[in-house]
């Protein structure tokens, strides 16, 4: 039988990966396998690894450092005559505990050539004391910016970059997302305080504001509430991992997370730090996961992203494999300091290479490393010089120290997306180069705003209201033009002349100017540009001021002169017989107008009007809670606006009150010189009441543009309408105009006064005044006649009594046969005494209807004024 050949077994991809993993493990075991060190001298390193506390970084950093020591001790080209040995303690990241451990390290054998602390607080204590013992301090996990002070820490180095290296990255991200306002919250420790001071300086240079700065010692509840109350949106948090859980438990309670907020944290926490159960908080894992979602971390690049074999002949991935083997399969997310483990690894290598570099210089000086003691400054100086010039490729990247002993490195930017951290970019602060992956994810539509978006919204006058009032004002101006035209056209009519037409013309012009002020009063930023608004303010002021002076000033002038001339006693008036000269009226109006013109001119020159913007309480629209509306309202204002208004309102108010008083005093006066003063008084009443009410109301409602404009403009419109209607409508009665045109008496100026009166019979007011005037004249005549009749009767009674006394004596001496005296008195006996006129010849002093006074007055009774009844008045016109 033919021999059948077998095909080779098929190797799967998983089997090949398993073989490669075993091969790498064998290589690592070979490198780490301890070799005999016969004749090697030991150099001791005192290390403090925080296995617990705020940052339990020693959980991963100590195995990493031990792994590096094993590799160094197995290298024949590095310290071939020496063996490094690690003496370590758990500092618990507590400076107090570290003080005790430092004492043990220094005062117990053997002598330590170098100290390696971890936390920043512990490193600060150790580095400040180490110079007293001539010890070099090399830290693997200290980020405090304060440790960069060479005067305070002259022998300090660190492979962990300074925390200030985060700040240029943060500022770059703030600028990328266009944030100009941030807030901070920090744990009260030196490392975070100094980091925040550096951040404050950098954001100030970048034009970014820190609006809120909060700090806490152990309980962050109050600080988080303050952030919420002050509307913090972009928040930088600086605290250790244990305090971070406390902070975000309070963040969850205050709802300080979500689409409106972004938190910036330190990137060296464990990956699942928010899922670790902590008895110090009362929030569930779900609560914490919800609160931390979307936050951004910045951390120093601690693992070389490139596949490069460094000085230890290991790539970064091979290092992680070996470290996982050392950790015995522990979950890296639950192992403190796993991210900083490459830094501890490279710290040991930096120390080994520096010590190796000092062997030759020391040998030339006749010194050896094993001769080191705490009083030997020369060996310390050589180790310092060697570390300061270190430069090599490690598993964390290129290792080099700056002048302050701090590591130079790139920054990694990560974001928590869906409960796990995702790399979203790198930033090289030395080159100012941002490498962005573009995979950042936000809860909202994009990066949130750094504050509540405030939208400025100007309040403008309702256009419907403005249009309605403008129509009334326009119609009022047309009415004023009609009244002015009528008054000018009929200026030669006696009745119009007796109403002082020029003053009425001024009133009409003033009303039109006041009505024209309604238009600039309603013009705002909706109609004109803001730069042109002061011109509108000036138009308002001048039109309204001069319009009031013309309209009210002319009416006030009429009522003033009526009160001055026609409220005196009748006898004084008869003696003086004062006449009203027109120039006095015009001069009075001119004085009032000049006062207003000068005051407005001084106001405009000394304190001109300009635009000011009034801000109201912010309003939240219903549709978007992240936006606030800032209502704004433009006003015409000046620096001393209240002072000017007080002067103007005080002067005008007194003028209005005086006008009311004069109108009341002259309400019963009747004169032909100003025949419409009663209508003027009625107009003054209305204008004064409207102005005195409107002025304070508009000042109170100045923040409500619609109400303020409505009150002011309607007061102007009503005042103008009432004034023109009261003054001009009675003068242009349609029937009266037709009668004048029909009779052809339009231009009659030479007619008799009685004909003029009869041609205006239809005017009730003129007729009433004429009747009153004639009635007063008749009353005077009747009174004079009554006095004369009374005197005559007294004389008659005296003569009769004298005759009776003479009659008895005469009868005794005469004959009784004489005839008796006649019952009729002797006509001569009725003659008045010398000096009195003959009553029978006095008929010429009476009107024709009163030629015989005995026809109107009984002989036996005295007639009073009240007997002149209105029914007898028509007799006067027969």
PDB file of C-alpha atoms in Angstrom, residues 205-339:
ATOM      1  CA  UNK A 205      -2.572  86.920  29.805  1.00  0.00           C
ATOM      2  CA  UNK A 206      -4.958  85.129  27.402  1.00  0.00           C
ATOM      3  CA  UNK A 207      -7.840  87.484  28.213  1.00  0.00           C
ATOM      4  CA  UNK A 208      -9.843  84.866  30.111  1.00  0.00           C
ATOM      5  CA  UNK A 209     -11.638  85.666  33.352  1.00  0.00           C
ATOM      6  CA  UNK A 210     -11.821  83.503  36.449  1.00  0.00           C
ATOM      7  CA  UNK A 211     -15.238  84.500  37.705  1.00  0.00           C
ATOM      8  CA  UNK A 212     -15.472  82.154  40.674  1.00  0.00           C
ATOM      9  CA  UNK A 213     -12.651  80.676  42.772  1.00  0.00           C
ATOM     10  CA  UNK A 214     -13.721  78.218  45.456  1.00  0.00           C
ATOM     11  CA  UNK A 215     -11.670  76.064  47.816  1.00  0.00           C
ATOM     12  CA  UNK A 216     -12.351  73.457  50.498  1.00  0.00           C
ATOM     13  CA  UNK A 217     -10.403  71.442  53.011  1.00  0.00           C
ATOM     14  CA  UNK A 218     -12.417  68.271  53.516  1.00  0.00           C
ATOM     15  CA  UNK A 219     -16.085  68.971  52.710  1.00  0.00           C
ATOM     16  CA  UNK A 220     -16.773  70.461  49.246  1.00  0.00           C
ATOM     17  CA  UNK A 221     -20.549  70.900  49.713  1.00  0.00           C
ATOM     18  CA  UNK A 222     -20.504  74.658  50.318  1.00  0.00           C
ATOM     19  CA  UNK A 223     -17.991  75.285  47.529  1.00  0.00           C
ATOM     20  CA  UNK A 224     -20.112  73.364  44.990  1.00  0.00           C
ATOM     21  CA  UNK A 225     -23.233  75.260  46.022  1.00  0.00           C
ATOM     22  CA  UNK A 226     -21.405  78.543  45.486  1.00  0.00           C
ATOM     23  CA  UNK A 227     -20.429  77.430  41.985  1.00  0.00           C
ATOM     24  CA  UNK A 228     -24.073  76.710  41.234  1.00  0.00           C
ATOM     25  CA  UNK A 229     -25.274  79.991  42.690  1.00  0.00           C
ATOM     26  CA  UNK A 230     -22.760  82.056  40.705  1.00  0.00           C
ATOM     27  CA  UNK A 231     -23.621  80.384  37.395  1.00  0.00           C
ATOM     28  CA  UNK A 232     -20.271  78.650  36.851  1.00  0.00           C
ATOM     29  CA  UNK A 233     -20.216  76.723  33.575  1.00  0.00           C
ATOM     30  CA  UNK A 234     -16.582  75.868  32.727  1.00  0.00           C
ATOM     31  CA  UNK A 235     -15.051  74.505  35.930  1.00  0.00           C
ATOM     32  CA  UNK A 236     -11.452  73.471  36.601  1.00  0.00           C
ATOM     33  CA  UNK A 237     -11.180  71.045  39.519  1.00  0.00           C
ATOM     34  CA  UNK A 238      -7.906  70.496  41.354  1.00  0.00           C
ATOM     35  CA  UNK A 239      -8.087  67.804  44.055  1.00  0.00           C
ATOM     36  CA  UNK A 240      -6.984  64.282  44.825  1.00  0.00           C
ATOM     37  CA  UNK A 241      -8.938  61.222  43.802  1.00  0.00           C
ATOM     38  CA  UNK A 242     -10.709  60.629  47.122  1.00  0.00           C
ATOM     39  CA  UNK A 243     -11.866  64.264  47.263  1.00  0.00           C
ATOM     40  CA  UNK A 244     -12.934  64.027  43.614  1.00  0.00           C
ATOM     41  CA  UNK A 245     -15.565  61.478  44.599  1.00  0.00           C
ATOM     42  CA  UNK A 246     -16.856  63.828  47.309  1.00  0.00           C
ATOM     43  CA  UNK A 247     -16.970  66.732  44.898  1.00  0.00           C
ATOM     44  CA  UNK A 248     -18.921  64.892  42.225  1.00  0.00           C
ATOM     45  CA  UNK A 249     -21.370  63.476  44.720  1.00  0.00           C
ATOM     46  CA  UNK A 250     -22.212  67.092  45.589  1.00  0.00           C
ATOM     47  CA  UNK A 251     -22.193  67.948  41.879  1.00  0.00           C
ATOM     48  CA  UNK A 252     -24.854  65.308  41.337  1.00  0.00           C
ATOM     49  CA  UNK A 253     -26.963  66.706  44.176  1.00  0.00           C
ATOM     50  CA  UNK A 254     -26.717  70.269  42.870  1.00  0.00           C
ATOM     51  CA  UNK A 255     -27.296  69.171  39.231  1.00  0.00           C
ATOM     52  CA  UNK A 256     -24.083  70.932  38.225  1.00  0.00           C
ATOM     53  CA  UNK A 257     -23.558  68.673  35.240  1.00  0.00           C
ATOM     54  CA  UNK A 258     -25.076  68.034  31.835  1.00  0.00           C
ATOM     55  CA  UNK A 259     -25.087  69.890  28.552  1.00  0.00           C
ATOM     56  CA  UNK A 260     -24.478  73.298  30.148  1.00  0.00           C
ATOM     57  CA  UNK A 261     -21.357  72.348  32.117  1.00  0.00           C
ATOM     58  CA  UNK A 262     -17.813  71.142  31.419  1.00  0.00           C
ATOM     59  CA  UNK A 263     -15.446  69.922  34.130  1.00  0.00           C
ATOM     60  CA  UNK A 264     -11.646  69.849  33.724  1.00  0.00           C
ATOM     61  CA  UNK A 265      -9.945  67.336  36.017  1.00  0.00           C
ATOM     62  CA  UNK A 266      -6.481  65.964  36.596  1.00  0.00           C
ATOM     63  CA  UNK A 267      -5.749  62.969  34.408  1.00  0.00           C
ATOM     64  CA  UNK A 268      -3.789  60.826  36.842  1.00  0.00           C
ATOM     65  CA  UNK A 269      -6.796  59.314  38.603  1.00  0.00           C
ATOM     66  CA  UNK A 270      -7.530  55.646  38.118  1.00  0.00           C
ATOM     67  CA  UNK A 271      -9.692  55.014  35.075  1.00  0.00           C
ATOM     68  CA  UNK A 272     -12.600  53.838  37.215  1.00  0.00           C
ATOM     69  CA  UNK A 273     -12.116  56.221  40.104  1.00  0.00           C
ATOM     70  CA  UNK A 274     -15.777  57.249  40.063  1.00  0.00           C
ATOM     71  CA  UNK A 275     -16.956  53.625  40.301  1.00  0.00           C
ATOM     72  CA  UNK A 276     -15.016  52.795  43.440  1.00  0.00           C
ATOM     73  CA  UNK A 277     -17.280  52.458  46.452  1.00  0.00           C
ATOM     74  CA  UNK A 278     -16.428  55.082  49.019  1.00  0.00           C
ATOM     75  CA  UNK A 279     -18.036  55.096  52.482  1.00  0.00           C
ATOM     76  CA  UNK A 280     -17.377  58.861  52.693  1.00  0.00           C
ATOM     77  CA  UNK A 281     -20.089  59.612  50.118  1.00  0.00           C
ATOM     78  CA  UNK A 282     -23.771  58.739  49.889  1.00  0.00           C
ATOM     79  CA  UNK A 283     -24.086  58.560  46.095  1.00  0.00           C
ATOM     80  CA  UNK A 284     -24.481  55.399  44.066  1.00  0.00           C
ATOM     81  CA  UNK A 285     -22.210  54.338  41.219  1.00  0.00           C
ATOM     82  CA  UNK A 286     -24.999  55.270  38.817  1.00  0.00           C
ATOM     83  CA  UNK A 287     -25.191  58.754  40.310  1.00  0.00           C
ATOM     84  CA  UNK A 288     -21.458  59.240  40.012  1.00  0.00           C
ATOM     85  CA  UNK A 289     -21.372  57.889  36.439  1.00  0.00           C
ATOM     86  CA  UNK A 290     -24.085  60.326  35.446  1.00  0.00           C
ATOM     87  CA  UNK A 291     -22.359  63.283  37.087  1.00  0.00           C
ATOM     88  CA  UNK A 292     -18.880  62.738  35.581  1.00  0.00           C
ATOM     89  CA  UNK A 293     -20.004  62.029  32.015  1.00  0.00           C
ATOM     90  CA  UNK A 294     -18.338  64.277  29.457  1.00  0.00           C
ATOM     91  CA  UNK A 295     -15.610  65.763  31.647  1.00  0.00           C
ATOM     92  CA  UNK A 296     -12.179  66.488  30.156  1.00  0.00           C
ATOM     93  CA  UNK A 297      -8.847  65.496  31.657  1.00  0.00           C
ATOM     94  CA  UNK A 298      -5.352  66.696  30.912  1.00  0.00           C
ATOM     95  CA  UNK A 299      -2.405  64.555  31.878  1.00  0.00           C
ATOM     96  CA  UNK A 300       1.214  64.355  31.073  1.00  0.00           C
ATOM     97  CA  UNK A 301       2.107  61.759  28.427  1.00  0.00           C
ATOM     98  CA  UNK A 302       3.490  59.045  30.680  1.00  0.00           C
ATOM     99  CA  UNK A 303       3.771  56.256  28.160  1.00  0.00           C
ATOM    100  CA  UNK A 304       5.603  56.653  24.900  1.00  0.00           C
ATOM    101  CA  UNK A 305       2.982  56.347  22.127  1.00  0.00           C
ATOM    102  CA  UNK A 306       5.650  55.240  19.661  1.00  0.00           C
ATOM    103  CA  UNK A 307       7.130  51.760  19.424  1.00  0.00           C
ATOM    104  CA  UNK A 308      10.723  52.665  20.267  1.00  0.00           C
ATOM    105  CA  UNK A 309      13.189  50.670  22.337  1.00  0.00           C
ATOM    106  CA  UNK A 310      14.790  52.898  24.879  1.00  0.00           C
ATOM    107  CA  UNK A 311      17.746  52.608  27.197  1.00  0.00           C
ATOM    108  CA  UNK A 312      16.163  49.641  28.982  1.00  0.00           C
ATOM    109  CA  UNK A 313      15.824  47.783  25.666  1.00  0.00           C
ATOM    110  CA  UNK A 314      12.053  47.641  26.118  1.00  0.00           C
ATOM    111  CA  UNK A 315       9.180  49.243  24.233  1.00  0.00           C
ATOM    112  CA  UNK A 316       6.317  50.821  26.083  1.00  0.00           C
ATOM    113  CA  UNK A 317       4.015  47.925  25.271  1.00  0.00           C
ATOM    114  CA  UNK A 318       6.590  45.379  26.496  1.00  0.00           C
ATOM    115  CA  UNK A 319       6.866  47.401  29.679  1.00  0.00           C
ATOM    116  CA  UNK A 320       3.120  47.219  30.236  1.00  0.00           C
ATOM    117  CA  UNK A 321       3.195  43.459  29.667  1.00  0.00           C
ATOM    118  CA  UNK A 322       5.955  43.009  32.210  1.00  0.00           C
ATOM    119  CA  UNK A 323       4.197  45.282  34.705  1.00  0.00           C
ATOM    120  CA  UNK A 324       0.948  43.354  34.385  1.00  0.00           C
ATOM    121  CA  UNK A 325       2.928  40.204  35.106  1.00  0.00           C
ATOM    122  CA  UNK A 326       4.360  41.836  38.233  1.00  0.00           C
ATOM    123  CA  UNK A 327       0.911  42.929  39.393  1.00  0.00           C
ATOM    124  CA  UNK A 328      -0.346  39.365  39.181  1.00  0.00           C
ATOM    125  CA  UNK A 329      -3.256  40.124  36.868  1.00  0.00           C
ATOM    126  CA  UNK A 330      -4.760  42.958  38.922  1.00  0.00           C
ATOM    127  CA  UNK A 331      -7.134  45.220  37.052  1.00  0.00           C
ATOM    128  CA  UNK A 332      -5.126  48.316  36.004  1.00  0.00           C
ATOM    129  CA  UNK A 333      -8.213  50.509  36.476  1.00  0.00           C
ATOM    130  CA  UNK A 334      -8.320  49.530  40.135  1.00  0.00           C
ATOM    131  CA  UNK A 335      -4.587  49.887  40.699  1.00  0.00           C
ATOM    132  CA  UNK A 336      -3.425  53.247  41.975  1.00  0.00           C
ATOM    133  CA  UNK A 337      -0.563  54.851  40.101  1.00  0.00           C
ATOM    134  CA  UNK A 338      -0.804  52.574  37.077  1.00  0.00           C
ATOM    135  CA  UNK A 339      -0.538  55.564  34.749  1.00  0.00           C
TER     136      UNK A 339
END
